[in-house]
Short mmCIF file of C-alpha atoms and ligand atoms in Angstrom, two decimals:
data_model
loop_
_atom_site.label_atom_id
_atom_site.label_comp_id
_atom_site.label_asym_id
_atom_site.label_seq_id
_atom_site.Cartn_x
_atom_site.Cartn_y
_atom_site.Cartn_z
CA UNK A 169 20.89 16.55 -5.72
CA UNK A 170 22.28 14.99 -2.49
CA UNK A 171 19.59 12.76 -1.00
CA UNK A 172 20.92 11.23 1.45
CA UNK A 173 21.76 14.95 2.74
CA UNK A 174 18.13 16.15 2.18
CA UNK A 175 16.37 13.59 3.89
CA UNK A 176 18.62 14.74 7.27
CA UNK A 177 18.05 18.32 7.08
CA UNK A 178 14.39 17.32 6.19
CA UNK A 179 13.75 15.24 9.45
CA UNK A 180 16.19 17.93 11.51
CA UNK A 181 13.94 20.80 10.06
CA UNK A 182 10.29 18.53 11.07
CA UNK A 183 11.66 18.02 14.31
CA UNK A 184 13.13 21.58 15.24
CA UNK A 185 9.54 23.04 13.62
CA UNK A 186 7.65 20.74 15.93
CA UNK A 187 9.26 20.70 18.93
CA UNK A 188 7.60 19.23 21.64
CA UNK A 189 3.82 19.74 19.79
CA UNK A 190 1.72 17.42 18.28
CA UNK A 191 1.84 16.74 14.16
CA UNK A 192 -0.51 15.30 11.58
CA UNK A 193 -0.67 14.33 8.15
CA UNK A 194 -3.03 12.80 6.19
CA UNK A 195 -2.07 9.65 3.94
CA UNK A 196 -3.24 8.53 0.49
CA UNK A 197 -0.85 6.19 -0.40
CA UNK A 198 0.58 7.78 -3.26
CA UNK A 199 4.50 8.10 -3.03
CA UNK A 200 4.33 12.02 -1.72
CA UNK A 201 2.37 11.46 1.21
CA UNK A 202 4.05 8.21 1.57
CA UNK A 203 7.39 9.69 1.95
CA UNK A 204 5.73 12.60 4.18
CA UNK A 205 4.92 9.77 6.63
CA UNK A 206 7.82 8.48 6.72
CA UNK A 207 10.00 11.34 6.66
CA UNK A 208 7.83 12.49 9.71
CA UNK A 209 7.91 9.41 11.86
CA UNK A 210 11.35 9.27 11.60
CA UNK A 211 11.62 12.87 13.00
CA UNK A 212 8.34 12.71 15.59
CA UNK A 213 7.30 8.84 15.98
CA UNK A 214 4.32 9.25 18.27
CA UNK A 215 4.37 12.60 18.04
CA UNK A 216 3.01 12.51 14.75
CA UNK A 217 -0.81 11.14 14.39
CA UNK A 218 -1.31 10.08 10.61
CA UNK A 219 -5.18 9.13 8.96
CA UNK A 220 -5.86 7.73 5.92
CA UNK A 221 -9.20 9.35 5.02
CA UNK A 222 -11.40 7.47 2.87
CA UNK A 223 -13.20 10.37 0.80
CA UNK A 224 -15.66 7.62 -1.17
CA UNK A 225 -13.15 8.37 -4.35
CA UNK A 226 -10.73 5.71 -3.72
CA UNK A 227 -9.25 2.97 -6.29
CA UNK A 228 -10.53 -0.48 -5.06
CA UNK A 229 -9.37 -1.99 -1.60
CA UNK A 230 -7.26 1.19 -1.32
CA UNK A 231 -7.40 2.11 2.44
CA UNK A 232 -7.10 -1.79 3.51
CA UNK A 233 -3.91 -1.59 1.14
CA UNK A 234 -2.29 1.40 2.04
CA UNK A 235 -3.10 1.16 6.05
CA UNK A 236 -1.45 -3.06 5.72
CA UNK A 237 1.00 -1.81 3.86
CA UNK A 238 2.74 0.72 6.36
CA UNK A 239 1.51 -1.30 9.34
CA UNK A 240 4.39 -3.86 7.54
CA UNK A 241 6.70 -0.84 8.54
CA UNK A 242 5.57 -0.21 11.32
CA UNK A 243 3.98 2.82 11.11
CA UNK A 244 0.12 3.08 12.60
CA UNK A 245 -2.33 4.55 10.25
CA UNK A 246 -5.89 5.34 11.22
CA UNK A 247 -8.66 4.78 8.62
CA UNK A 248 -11.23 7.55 8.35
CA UNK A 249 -14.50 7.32 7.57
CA UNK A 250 -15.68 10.59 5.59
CA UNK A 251 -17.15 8.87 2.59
CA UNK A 252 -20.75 10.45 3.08
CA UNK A 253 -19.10 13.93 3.72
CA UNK A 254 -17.76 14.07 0.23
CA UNK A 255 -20.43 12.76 -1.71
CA UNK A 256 -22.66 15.67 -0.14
CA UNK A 257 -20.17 17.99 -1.16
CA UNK A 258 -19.73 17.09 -4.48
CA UNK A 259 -23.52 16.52 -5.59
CA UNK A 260 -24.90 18.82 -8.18
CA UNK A 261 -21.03 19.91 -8.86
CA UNK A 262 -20.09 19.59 -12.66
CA UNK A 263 -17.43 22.14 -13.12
CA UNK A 264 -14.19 20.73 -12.71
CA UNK A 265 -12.82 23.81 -10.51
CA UNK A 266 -16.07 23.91 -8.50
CA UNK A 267 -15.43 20.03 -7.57
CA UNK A 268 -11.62 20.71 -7.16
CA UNK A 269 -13.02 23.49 -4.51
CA UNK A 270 -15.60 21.37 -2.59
CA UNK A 271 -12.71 18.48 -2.00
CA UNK A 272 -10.25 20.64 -0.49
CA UNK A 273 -12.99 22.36 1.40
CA UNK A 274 -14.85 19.16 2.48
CA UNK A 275 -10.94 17.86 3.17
CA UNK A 276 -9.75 21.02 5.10
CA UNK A 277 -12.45 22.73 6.45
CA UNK A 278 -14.36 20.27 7.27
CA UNK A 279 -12.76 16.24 7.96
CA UNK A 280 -9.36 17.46 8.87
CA UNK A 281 -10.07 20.44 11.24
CA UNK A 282 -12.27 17.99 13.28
CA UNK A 283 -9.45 15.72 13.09
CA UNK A 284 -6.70 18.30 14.32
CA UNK A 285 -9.35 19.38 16.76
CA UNK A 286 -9.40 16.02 17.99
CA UNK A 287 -5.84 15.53 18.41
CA UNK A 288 -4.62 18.82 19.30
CA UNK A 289 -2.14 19.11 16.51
CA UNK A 290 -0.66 22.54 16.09
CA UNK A 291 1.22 21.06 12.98
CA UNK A 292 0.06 19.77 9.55
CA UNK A 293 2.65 17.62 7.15
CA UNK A 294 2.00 18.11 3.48
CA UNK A 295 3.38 16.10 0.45
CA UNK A 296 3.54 19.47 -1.85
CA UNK A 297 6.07 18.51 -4.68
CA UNK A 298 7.72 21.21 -6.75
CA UNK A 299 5.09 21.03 -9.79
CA UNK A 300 2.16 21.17 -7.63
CA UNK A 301 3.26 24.89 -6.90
CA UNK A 302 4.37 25.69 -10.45
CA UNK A 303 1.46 25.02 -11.78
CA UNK A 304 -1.10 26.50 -9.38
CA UNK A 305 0.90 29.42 -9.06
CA UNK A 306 1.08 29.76 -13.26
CA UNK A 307 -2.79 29.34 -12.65
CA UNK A 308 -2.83 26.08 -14.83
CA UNK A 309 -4.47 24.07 -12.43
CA UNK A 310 -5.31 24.58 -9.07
CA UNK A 311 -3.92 21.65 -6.99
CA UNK A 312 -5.97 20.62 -4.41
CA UNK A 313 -2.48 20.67 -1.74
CA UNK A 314 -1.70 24.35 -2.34
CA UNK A 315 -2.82 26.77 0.98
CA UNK A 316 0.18 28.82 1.47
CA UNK A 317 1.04 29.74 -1.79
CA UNK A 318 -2.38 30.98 -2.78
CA UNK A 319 -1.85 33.57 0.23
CA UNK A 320 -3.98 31.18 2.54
CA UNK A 321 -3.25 31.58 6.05
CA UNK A 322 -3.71 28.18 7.20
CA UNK A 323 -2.96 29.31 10.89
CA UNK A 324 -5.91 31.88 10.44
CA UNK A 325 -8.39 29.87 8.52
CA UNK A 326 -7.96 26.01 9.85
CA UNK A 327 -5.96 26.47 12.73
CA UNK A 328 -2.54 25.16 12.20
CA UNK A 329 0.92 25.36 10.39
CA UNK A 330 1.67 23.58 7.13
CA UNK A 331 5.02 22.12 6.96
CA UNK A 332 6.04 20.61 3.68
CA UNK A 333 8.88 18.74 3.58
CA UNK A 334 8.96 17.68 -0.43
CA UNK A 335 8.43 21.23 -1.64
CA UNK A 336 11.47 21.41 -3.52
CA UNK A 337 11.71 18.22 -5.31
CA UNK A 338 10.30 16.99 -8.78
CA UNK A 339 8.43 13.45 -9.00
CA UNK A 340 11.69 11.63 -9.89
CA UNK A 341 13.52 13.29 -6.78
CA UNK A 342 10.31 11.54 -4.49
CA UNK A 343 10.69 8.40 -5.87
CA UNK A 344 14.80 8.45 -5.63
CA UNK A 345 14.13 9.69 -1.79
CA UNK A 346 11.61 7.22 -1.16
CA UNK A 347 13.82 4.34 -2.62
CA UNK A 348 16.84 5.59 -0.23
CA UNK A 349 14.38 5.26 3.15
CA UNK A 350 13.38 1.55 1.94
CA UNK A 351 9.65 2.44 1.10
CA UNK A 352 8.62 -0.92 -0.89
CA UNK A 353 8.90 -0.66 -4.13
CA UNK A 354 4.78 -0.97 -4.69
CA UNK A 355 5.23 2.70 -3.38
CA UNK A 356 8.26 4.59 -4.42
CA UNK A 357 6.86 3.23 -8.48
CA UNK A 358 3.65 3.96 -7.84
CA UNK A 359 2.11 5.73 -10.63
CA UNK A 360 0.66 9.21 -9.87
CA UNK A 361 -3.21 9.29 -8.20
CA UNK A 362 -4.14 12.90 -7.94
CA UNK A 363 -5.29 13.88 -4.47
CA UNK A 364 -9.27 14.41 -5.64
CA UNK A 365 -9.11 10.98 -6.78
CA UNK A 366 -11.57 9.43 -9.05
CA UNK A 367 -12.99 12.66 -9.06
CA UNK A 368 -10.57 13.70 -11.85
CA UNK A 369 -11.37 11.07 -13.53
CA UNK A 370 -15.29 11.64 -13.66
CA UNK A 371 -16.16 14.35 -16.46
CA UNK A 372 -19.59 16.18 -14.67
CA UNK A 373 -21.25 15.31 -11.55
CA UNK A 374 -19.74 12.77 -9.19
CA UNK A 375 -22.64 9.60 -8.50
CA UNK A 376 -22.26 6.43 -6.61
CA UNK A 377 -23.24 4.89 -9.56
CA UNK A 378 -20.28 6.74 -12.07
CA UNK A 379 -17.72 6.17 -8.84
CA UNK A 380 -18.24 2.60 -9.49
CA UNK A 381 -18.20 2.55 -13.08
CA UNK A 382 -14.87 4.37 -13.28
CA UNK A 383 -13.20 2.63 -10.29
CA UNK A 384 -14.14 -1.00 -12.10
CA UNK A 385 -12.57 0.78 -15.10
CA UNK A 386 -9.34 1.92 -13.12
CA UNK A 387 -8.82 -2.22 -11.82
CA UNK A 388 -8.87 -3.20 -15.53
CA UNK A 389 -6.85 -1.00 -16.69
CA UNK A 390 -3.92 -0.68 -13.91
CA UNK A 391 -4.09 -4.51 -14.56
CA UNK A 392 -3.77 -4.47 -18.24
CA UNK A 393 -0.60 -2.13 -18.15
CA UNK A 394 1.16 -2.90 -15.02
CA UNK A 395 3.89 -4.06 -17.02
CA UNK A 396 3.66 -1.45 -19.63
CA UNK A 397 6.65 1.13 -18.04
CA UNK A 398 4.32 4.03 -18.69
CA UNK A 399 4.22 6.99 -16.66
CA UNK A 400 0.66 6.97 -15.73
CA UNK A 401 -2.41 4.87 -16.98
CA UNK A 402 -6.02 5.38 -16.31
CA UNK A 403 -9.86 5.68 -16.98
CA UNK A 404 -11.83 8.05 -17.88
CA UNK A 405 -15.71 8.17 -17.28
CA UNK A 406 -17.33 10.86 -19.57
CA UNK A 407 -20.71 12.52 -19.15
CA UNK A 408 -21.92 11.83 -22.86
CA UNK A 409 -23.29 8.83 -23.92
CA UNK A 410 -23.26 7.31 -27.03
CA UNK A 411 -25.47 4.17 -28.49
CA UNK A 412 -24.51 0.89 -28.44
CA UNK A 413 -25.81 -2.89 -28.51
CA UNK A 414 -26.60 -4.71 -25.70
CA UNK A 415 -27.73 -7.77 -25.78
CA UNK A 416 -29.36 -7.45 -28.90
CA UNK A 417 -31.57 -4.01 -27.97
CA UNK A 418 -30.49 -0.31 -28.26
CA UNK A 419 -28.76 0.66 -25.38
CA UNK A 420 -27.22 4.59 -24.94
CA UNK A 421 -24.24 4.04 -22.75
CA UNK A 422 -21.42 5.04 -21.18
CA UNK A 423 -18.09 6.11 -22.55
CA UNK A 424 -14.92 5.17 -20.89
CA UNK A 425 -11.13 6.86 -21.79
CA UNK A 426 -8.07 4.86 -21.60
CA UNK A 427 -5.46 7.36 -20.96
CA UNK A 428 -1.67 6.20 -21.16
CA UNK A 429 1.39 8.63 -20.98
CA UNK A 430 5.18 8.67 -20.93
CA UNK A 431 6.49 11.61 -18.96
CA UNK A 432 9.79 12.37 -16.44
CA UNK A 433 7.54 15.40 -14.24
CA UNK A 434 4.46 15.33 -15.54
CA UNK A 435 5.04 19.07 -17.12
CA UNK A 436 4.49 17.53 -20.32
CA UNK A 437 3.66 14.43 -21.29
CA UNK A 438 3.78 12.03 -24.40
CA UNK A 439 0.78 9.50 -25.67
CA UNK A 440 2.51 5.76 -25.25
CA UNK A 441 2.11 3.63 -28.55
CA UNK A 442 0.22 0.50 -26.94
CA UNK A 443 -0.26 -2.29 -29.30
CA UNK A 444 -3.56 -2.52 -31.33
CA UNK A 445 -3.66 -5.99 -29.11
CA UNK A 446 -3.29 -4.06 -25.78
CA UNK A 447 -5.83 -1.94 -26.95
CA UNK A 448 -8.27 -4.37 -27.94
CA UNK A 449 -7.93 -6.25 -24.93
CA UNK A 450 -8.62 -3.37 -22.83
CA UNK A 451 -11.56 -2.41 -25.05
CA UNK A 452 -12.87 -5.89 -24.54
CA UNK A 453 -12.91 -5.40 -21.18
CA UNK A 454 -13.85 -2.02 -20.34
CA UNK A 455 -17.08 -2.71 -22.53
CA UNK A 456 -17.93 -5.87 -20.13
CA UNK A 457 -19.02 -3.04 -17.54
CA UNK A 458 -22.33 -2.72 -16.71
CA UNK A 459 -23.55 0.20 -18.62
CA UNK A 460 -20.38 1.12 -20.95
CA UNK A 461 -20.29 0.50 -24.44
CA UNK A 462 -17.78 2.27 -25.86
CA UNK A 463 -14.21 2.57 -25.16
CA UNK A 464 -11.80 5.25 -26.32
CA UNK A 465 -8.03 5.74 -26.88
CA UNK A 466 -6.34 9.80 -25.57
CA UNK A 467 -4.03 10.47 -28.55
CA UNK A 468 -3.47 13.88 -27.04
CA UNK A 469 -0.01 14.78 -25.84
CA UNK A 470 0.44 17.49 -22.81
CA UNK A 471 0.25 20.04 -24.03
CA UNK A 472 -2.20 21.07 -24.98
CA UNK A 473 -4.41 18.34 -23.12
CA UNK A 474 -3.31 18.04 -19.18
CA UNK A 475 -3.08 14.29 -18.46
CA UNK A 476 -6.51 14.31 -16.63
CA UNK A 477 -9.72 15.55 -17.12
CA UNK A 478 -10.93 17.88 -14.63
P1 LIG B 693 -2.45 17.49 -15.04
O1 LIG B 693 -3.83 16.96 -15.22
O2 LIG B 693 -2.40 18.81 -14.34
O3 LIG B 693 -1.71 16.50 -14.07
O4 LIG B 693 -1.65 17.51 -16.32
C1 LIG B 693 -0.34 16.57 -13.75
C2 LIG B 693 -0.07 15.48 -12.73
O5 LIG B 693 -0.63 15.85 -11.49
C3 LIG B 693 -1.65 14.93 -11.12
N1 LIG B 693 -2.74 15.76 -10.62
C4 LIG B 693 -2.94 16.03 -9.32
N2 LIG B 693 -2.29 15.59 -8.25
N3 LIG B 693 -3.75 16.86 -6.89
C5 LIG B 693 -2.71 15.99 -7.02
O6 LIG B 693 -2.14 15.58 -6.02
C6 LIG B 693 -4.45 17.34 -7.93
O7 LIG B 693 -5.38 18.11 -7.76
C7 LIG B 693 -4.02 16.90 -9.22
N4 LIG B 693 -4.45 17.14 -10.47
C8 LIG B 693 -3.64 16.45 -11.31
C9 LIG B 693 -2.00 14.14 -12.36
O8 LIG B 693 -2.46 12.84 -12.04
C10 LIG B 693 -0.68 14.14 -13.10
O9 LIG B 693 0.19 13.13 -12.65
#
């Protein structure tokens, strides 16, 4: 593929689409959206309004991050508040395509139609990669990005057009465009955070209380394998408990998973052989949580596990 050819028809396509309107796009600092932004500043600078909104499901310090990051570029990003939205949405939710259903709804329906409202944007920029639509499409899993493809009018039900600039390229493509337009590196070799967030990573309902367990969980273990190479790494906060020791009285407890995967596309993916030391260490720590005594190791390759949970 010819990047340096895509990302010019890209930006000529955003700004012959927009013309002289108003564009938005919402950020989460994952390399799609990441490229999105910049792929759309480039084409609309001020034209294009972009908002980080902070949905309560966010790895720690994650909208200071992302907003300081692209502020280093130059690029303004506006930090929403819509933590309380979400949590309403998601209470008494367990099933994992009920949840997937109240984010998107909460996001689109709700947050961002105020926000295009607000800023009389007749345009939305989406990071849709090539996989998302696969595998919604196949009926796998329902991405949370995917409107047009499902048959939803977007003009109809939230009142603007969907532009998506990465439709056509794989995970590897994103990072290889990203690299060419000088994202930092922190970005374009980001590991994958799905869209819902820690909600993914929460078997059952969605609590204050489980968001922090699982987000502590998520520090300690990006920590722990920064350096590992892997495609993705993450925790896992089930809803069982199981009994444990703590400080010398019975204690039923949480369970946390330590998932770690090699993939290319995330089609398929392959369970990375971490040392017994790795693993212990984690273990070690993960257990230190408040309320989690018990740490487990994924062995399952994609298929037929997906790489999360929900
Ligand atoms: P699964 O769990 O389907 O994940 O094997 C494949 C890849 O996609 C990420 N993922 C998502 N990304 N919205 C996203 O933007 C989602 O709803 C979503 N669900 C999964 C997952 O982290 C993995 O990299």
């Amino acid at each position: 593929m010819d990047y340096k050819k895509f990302i010019e028809e890209q930006i000529a396509h955003i700004r012959q689409t927009v013309g002289k309107a108003k564009a938005i796009n919402a950020l989460s600092g994952g390399v799609d959206s990441s490229l999105v932004t910049v792929l759309g500043h480039r084409a609309l600078g001020d034209q294009l309004r972009t908002v980080f909104v902070d949905n309560a499901l966010m790895r720690e310090g994650e909208p200071q991050r992302v907003a300081k990051t692209f502020a280093d570029m130059d690029i303004p990003v506006e930090l929403v508040d819509a933590r309380q939205e979400f949590l309403s949405a998601l209470a008494g939710l367990t099933d994992p395509e009920e949840k997937r259903q109240a984010i998107t709804d909460a996001f689109y329906s709700k947050v961002f139609s105020r926000l295009v409202k607000e800023s009389g944007a007749a345009f939305l920029l989406h990071g849709t990669i090539l996989t998302d639509i696969e595998e919604t499409v196949a009926g796998i899993k329902r991405q949370h990005n995917i409107l047009t493809q499902l048959g939803i009018d977007t003009e109809a039900a939230y009142g603007y057009s969907v532009i998506e600039p990465l439709k056509t390229l794989r995970k590897d493509d994103v990072r290889q465009v990203a690299k060419l337009l000088d994202l930092p590196a922190e970005i374009s070799q980001r590991i994958p955070f799905p869209g819902p967030a820690l909600a993914t990573r929460i078997v059952g309902e969605v609590t204050l209380e489980k968001l922090e367990t699982v987000r502590t969980a998520t520090t300690i273990v990006e920590a722990e394998l920064a350096d590992s190479g892997a495609f993705q790494y993450f925790a896992v906060l089930l809803s069982d408990r199981a009994t444990g020791i703590r400080n010398n009285k019975r204690q039923f407890g949480r369970i946390i998973v330590l998932r770690c995967i090699e993939s290319t596309d995330a089609r398929t993916a392959t369970v990375t052989p971490l040392s017994w030391e790795k693993l212990n260490s984690i273990s070690q720590r993960i257990t230190q949580i408040n309320g989690v005594n018990r740490c487990l190791y994924d062995l399952t390759p994609k298929p037929p596990a997906t790489i999360e949970y929900i």
